Coordinates of C-alpha atoms in Angstrom, one line a residue:
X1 CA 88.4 93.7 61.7
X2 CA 90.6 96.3 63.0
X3 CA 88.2 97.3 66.0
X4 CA 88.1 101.2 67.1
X5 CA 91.9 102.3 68.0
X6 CA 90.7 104.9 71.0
X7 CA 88.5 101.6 72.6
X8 CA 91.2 98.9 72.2
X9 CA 93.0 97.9 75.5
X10 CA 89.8 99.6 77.1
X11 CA 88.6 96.5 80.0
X12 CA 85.5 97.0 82.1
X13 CA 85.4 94.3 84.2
X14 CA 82.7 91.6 84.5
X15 CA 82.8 91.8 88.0
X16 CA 85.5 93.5 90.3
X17 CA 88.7 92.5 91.2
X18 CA 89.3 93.1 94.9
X19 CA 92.5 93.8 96.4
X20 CA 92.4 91.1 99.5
X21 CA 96.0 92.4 101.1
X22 CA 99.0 94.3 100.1
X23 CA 102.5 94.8 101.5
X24 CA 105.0 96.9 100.7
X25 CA 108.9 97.6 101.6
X26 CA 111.3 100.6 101.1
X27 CA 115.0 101.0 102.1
X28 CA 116.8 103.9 103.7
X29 CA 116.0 106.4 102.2
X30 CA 112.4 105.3 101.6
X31 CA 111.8 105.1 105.2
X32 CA 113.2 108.2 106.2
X33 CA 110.6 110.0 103.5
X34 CA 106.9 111.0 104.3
X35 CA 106.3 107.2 103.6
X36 CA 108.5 106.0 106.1
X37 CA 106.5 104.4 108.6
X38 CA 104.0 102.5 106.7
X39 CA 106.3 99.9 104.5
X40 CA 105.6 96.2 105.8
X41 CA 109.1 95.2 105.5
X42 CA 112.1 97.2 106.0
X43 CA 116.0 97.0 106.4
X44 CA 117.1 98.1 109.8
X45 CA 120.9 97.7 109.4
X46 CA 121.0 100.9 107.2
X47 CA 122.4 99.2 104.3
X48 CA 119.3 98.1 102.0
X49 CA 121.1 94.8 102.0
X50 CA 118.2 93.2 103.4
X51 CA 120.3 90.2 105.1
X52 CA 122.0 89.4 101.0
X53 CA 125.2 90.0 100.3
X54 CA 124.5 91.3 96.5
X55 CA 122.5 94.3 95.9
X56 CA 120.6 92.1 93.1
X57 CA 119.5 89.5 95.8
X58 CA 118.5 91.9 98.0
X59 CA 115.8 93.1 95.6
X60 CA 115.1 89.6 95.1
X61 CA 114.7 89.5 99.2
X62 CA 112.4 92.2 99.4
X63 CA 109.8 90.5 96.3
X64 CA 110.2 87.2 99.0
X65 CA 109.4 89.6 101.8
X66 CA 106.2 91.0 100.5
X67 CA 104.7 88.5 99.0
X68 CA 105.1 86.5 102.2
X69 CA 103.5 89.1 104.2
X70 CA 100.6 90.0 101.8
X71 CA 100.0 86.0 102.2
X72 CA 100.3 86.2 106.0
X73 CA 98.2 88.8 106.2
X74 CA 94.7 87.3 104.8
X75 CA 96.5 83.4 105.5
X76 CA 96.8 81.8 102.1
X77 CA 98.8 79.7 101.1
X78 CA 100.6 78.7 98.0
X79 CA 98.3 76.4 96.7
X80 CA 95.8 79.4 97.5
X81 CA 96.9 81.3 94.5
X82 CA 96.6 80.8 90.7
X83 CA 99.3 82.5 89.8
X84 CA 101.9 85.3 90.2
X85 CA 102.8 87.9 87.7
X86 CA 105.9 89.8 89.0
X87 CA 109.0 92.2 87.4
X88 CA 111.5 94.6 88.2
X89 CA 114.8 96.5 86.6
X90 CA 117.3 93.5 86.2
X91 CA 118.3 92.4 82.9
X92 CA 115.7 89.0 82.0
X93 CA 113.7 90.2 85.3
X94 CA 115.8 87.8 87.6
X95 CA 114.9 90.1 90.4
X96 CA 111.5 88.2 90.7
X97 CA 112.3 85.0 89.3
X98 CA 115.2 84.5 92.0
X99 CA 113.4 86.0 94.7
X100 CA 109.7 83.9 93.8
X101 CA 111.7 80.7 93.6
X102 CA 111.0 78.9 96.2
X103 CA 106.8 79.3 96.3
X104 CA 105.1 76.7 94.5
X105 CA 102.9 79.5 92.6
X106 CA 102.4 79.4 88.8
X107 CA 104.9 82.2 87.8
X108 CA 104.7 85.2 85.0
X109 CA 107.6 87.1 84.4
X110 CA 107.0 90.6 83.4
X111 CA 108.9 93.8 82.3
X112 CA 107.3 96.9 81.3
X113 CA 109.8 99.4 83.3
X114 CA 108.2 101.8 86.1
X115 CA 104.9 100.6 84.5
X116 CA 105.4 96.9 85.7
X117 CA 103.3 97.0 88.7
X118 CA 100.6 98.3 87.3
X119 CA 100.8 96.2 84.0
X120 CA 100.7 92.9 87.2
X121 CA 97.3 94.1 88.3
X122 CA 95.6 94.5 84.7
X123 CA 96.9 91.1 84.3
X124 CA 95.6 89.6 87.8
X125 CA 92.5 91.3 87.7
X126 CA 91.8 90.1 84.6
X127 CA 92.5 86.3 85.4
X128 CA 90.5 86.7 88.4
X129 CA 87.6 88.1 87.0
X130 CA 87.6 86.5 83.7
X131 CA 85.7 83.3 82.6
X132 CA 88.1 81.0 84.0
X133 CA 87.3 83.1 87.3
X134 CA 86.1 79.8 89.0
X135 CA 89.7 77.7 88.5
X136 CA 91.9 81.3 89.4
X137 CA 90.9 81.8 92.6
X138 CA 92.9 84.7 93.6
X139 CA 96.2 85.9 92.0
X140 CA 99.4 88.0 92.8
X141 CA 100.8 90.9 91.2
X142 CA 104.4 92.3 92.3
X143 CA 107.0 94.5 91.4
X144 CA 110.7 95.8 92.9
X145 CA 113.6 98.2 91.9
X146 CA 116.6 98.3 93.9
X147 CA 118.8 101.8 93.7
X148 CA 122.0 99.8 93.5
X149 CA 121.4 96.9 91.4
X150 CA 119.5 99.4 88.6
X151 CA 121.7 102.2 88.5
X152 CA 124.3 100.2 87.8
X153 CA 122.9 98.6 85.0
X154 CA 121.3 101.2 83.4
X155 CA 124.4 104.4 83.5
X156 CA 127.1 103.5 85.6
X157 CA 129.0 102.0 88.4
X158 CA 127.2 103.2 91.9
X159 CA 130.8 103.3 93.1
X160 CA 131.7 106.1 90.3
X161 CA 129.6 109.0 92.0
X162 CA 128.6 110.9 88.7
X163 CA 127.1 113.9 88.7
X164 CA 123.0 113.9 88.4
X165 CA 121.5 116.3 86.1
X166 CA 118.3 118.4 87.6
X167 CA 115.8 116.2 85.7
X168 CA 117.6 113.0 87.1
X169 CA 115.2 110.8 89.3
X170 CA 116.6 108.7 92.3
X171 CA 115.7 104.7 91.6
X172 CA 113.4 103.7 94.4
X173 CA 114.9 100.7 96.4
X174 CA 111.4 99.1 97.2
X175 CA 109.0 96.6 96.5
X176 CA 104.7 96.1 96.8
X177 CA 103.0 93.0 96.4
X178 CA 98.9 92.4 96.2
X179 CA 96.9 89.7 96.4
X180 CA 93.6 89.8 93.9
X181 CA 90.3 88.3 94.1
X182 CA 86.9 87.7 92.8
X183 CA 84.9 87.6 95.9
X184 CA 86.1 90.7 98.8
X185 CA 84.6 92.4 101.7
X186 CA 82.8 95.9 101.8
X187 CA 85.2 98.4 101.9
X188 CA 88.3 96.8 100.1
X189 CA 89.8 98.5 96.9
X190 CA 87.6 97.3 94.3
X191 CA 89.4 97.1 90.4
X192 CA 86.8 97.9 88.1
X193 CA 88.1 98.9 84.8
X194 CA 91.4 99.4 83.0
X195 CA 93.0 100.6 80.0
X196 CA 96.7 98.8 78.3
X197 CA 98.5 101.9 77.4
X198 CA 100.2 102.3 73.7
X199 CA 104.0 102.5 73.2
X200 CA 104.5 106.5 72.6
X201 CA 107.8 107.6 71.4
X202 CA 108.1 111.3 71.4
X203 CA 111.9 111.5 69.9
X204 CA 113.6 111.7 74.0
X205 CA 117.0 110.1 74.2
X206 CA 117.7 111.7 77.7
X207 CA 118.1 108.8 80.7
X208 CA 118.4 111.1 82.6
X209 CA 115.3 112.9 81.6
X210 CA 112.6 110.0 82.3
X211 CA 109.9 111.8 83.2
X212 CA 109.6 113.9 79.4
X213 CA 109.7 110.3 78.0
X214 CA 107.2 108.9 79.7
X215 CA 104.4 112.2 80.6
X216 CA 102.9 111.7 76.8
X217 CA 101.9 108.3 77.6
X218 CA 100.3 109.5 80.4
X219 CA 98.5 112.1 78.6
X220 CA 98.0 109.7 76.0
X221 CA 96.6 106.7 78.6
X222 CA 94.2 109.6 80.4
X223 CA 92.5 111.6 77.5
X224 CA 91.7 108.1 75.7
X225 CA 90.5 106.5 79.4
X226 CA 88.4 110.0 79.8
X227 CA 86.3 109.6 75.5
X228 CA 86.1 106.2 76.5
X229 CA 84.1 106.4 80.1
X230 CA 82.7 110.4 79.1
X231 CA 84.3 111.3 82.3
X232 CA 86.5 114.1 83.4
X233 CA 89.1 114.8 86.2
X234 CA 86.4 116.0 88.6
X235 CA 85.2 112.8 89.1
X236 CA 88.0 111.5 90.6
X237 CA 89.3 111.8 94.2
X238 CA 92.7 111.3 92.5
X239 CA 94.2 110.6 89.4
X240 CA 98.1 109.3 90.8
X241 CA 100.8 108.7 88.5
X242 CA 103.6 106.6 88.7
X243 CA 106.4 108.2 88.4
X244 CA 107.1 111.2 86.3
X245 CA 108.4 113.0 89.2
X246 CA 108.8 116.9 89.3
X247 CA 109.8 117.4 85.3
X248 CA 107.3 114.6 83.8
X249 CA 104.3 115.7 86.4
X250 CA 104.9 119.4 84.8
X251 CA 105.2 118.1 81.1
X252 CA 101.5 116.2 81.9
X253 CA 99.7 118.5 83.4
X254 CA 100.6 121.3 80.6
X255 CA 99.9 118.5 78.1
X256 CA 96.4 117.5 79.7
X257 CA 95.7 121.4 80.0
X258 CA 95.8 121.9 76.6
X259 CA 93.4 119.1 76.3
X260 CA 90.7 120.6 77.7
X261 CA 91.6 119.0 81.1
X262 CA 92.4 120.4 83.9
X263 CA 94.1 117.6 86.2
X264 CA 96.2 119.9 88.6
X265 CA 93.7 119.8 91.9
X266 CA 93.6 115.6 91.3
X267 CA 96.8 115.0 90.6
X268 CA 99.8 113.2 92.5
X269 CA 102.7 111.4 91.6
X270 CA 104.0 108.6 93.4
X271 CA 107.4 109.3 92.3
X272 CA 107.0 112.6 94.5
X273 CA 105.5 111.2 97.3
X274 CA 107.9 109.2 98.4
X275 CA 110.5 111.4 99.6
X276 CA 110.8 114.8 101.1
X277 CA 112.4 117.3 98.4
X278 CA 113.6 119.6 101.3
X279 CA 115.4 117.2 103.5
X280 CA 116.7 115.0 100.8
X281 CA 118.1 116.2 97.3
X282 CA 116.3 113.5 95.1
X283 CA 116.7 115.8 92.4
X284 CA 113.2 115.2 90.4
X285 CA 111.7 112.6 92.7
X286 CA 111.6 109.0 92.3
X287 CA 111.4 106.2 90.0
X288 CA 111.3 102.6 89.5
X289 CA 109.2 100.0 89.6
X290 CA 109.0 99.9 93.2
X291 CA 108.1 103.4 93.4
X292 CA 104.7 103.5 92.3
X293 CA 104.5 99.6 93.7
X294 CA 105.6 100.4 97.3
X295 CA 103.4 103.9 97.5
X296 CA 100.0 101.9 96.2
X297 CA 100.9 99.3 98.9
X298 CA 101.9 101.5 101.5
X299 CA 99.7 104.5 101.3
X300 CA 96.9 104.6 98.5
X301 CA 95.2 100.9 99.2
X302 CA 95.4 102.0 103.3
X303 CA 93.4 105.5 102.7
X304 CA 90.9 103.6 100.2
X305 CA 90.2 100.9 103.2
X306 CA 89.7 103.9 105.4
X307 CA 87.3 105.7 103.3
X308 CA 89.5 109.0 103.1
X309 CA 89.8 108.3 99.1
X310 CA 86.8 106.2 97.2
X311 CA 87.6 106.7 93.5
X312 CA 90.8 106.8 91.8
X313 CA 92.7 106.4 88.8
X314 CA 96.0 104.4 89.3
X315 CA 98.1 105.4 85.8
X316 CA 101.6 103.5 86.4
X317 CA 104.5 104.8 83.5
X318 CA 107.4 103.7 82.3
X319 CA 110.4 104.1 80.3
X320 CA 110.6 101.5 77.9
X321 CA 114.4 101.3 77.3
X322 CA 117.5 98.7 77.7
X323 CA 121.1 98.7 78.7
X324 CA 121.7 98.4 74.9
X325 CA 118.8 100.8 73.2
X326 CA 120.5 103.6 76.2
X327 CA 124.3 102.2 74.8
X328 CA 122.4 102.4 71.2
X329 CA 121.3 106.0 71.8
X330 CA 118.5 104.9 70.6
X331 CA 114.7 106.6 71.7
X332 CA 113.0 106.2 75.1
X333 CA 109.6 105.0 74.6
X334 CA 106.6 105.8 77.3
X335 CA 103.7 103.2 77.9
X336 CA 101.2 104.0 80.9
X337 CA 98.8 101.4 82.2
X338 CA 95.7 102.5 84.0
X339 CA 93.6 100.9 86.8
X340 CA 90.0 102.3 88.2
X341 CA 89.7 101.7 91.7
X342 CA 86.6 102.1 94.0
X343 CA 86.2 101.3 97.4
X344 CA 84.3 98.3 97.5

């Protein structure tokens, strides 16, 4: 049996996860934005080097960084968690298996672009919760992108200085790591259902138009999430995406509008909160998958622990492309994962 297409990839939880800690990091520029003073780790020489002499092991730095303080912070240990499911930008997501290395952590490699850190905590929570809950334990979910090491991987040589077109986004240099649980405290972010978003290819062969690639997954992710539950945007404290910065924010909200759904009074984007538009020309905002990764840690999970927000739809996108599919010219594919998360 085929099962119902709009229900598929649709999860409600047996019981919650709980998010026990998170940490996040950011770079220069990350922590000179709005952001700036609430990333766990940071790089106080200025050069988002992080103490490695390779742009590539610095990422790998700020996945050790993170993890180690989201550990630190509720003291666990390695042999505390289960496992760790963890990606970035770099070709065969080296990023995370160089900088994870040295824990002694069962270890999932992941890729699903910008998307990555949310497609970590589906996978967590899900462990965590499921009917193995007892042997799991707790889990950890990461994700990282480093400006340097993707740029130059996915267009060009940093060194080259091309121009940026308007819809352009600036990679993120940043990183967030969580630790998930069965068993939490009143008042910690509490993951109660999710949705796997579908592969949605919409004909965009722009890189440097991310956002219009991946805003119909969104729409896609959210108008199935909303039949599914018989909700609407109002029910919501927030619905924040991750990252279609200023073009693919516009594209989705036009979209959801003509949907019957008006999402503008919910909605943020974590690739526009990150940095300040008027002091820094990011062009259309942010991306990777430290972006949406570093702004959860940072911000979100903090103002769900304080009570400011108590419901909230996490939808993390991506753009599902390659060094060769972009070579290729072949289509960008969008995919959109989506978490519900209550305060606990």
């Amino acid at each position: 049996m085929s099962g119902n297409s709009s229900i598929r990839g649709y999860i409600k939880l047996p019981s919650p996860a709980y998010i026990l800690s998170a940490a996040s990091a950011g770079g220069v520029h990350e922590t000179s934005g709005p952001l700036g003073g609430r990333f766990d780790v940071t790089d106080n020489t200025g050069s988002d080097r992080f103490g490695k002499s390779t742009w590539e092991d610095s990422e790998s730095e700020m996945q050790r960084l993170t993890l180690t303080s989201s550990m630190k912070k509720i003291n666990v240990s390695d042999a505390d968690i289960s496992a760790v499911f963890a990606g970035d930008l770099q070709n065969q997501c080296v990023g995370s298996n160089y900088g994870l290395l040295d824990f002694d952590i069962p270890y999932f490699g992941l890729y699903g672009a910008c998307s990555t850190a949310a497609e970590a905590l589906i996978l967590a929570s899900v462990l965590v919760t499921g009917i193995s809950s007892e042997y799991a334990g707790t889990a950890a979910a990461v994700a990282s992108s480093h400006n340097s090491a993707a740029e130059r991987q996915f267009r060009s040589p940093v060194e080259y200085g091309g121009q940026r077109t308007p819809t352009a986004q600036w990679m993120v240099t940043g990183a967030g790591a969580f630790i998930l649980g069965c068993a939490g405290m009143p008042g910690l972010p509490a993951i109660k259902e999710v949705l796997v978003g579908r592969s949605v290819d919409m004909g965009i062969n722009d890189l440097c138009n991310m956002g219009a690639a991946m805003a119909p997954a969104a729409v896609d992710t959210l108008k199935r999430y909303f039949d599914i539950t018989n909700t609407r945007p109002d029910g919501y404290d927030l619905i924040l995406t991750g990252d279609l910065g200023y073009e693919g924010s516009r594209i989705f909200r036009d979209f959801m509008a003509t949907e019957g759904y008006e999402t503008d009074s919910k909605h943020s984007d974590c690739g526009l909160m990150i940095y300040d538009s008027k002091a820094t020309d990011k062009h259309a905002g942010g991306s990777g998958c430290g972006c949406s990764a570093s702004v959860l840690a940072a911000d979100i999970i903090p103002r769900i622990i304080s009570g400011e927000l108590n419901n909230i739809l996490f939808m993390a996108t991506g753009a599902l492309m390659s060094p060769a599919s972009v070579w290729q010219g072949k289509n960008i594919p969008g995919i959109c994962h989506l978490l519900h998360i209550e305060r606990g």
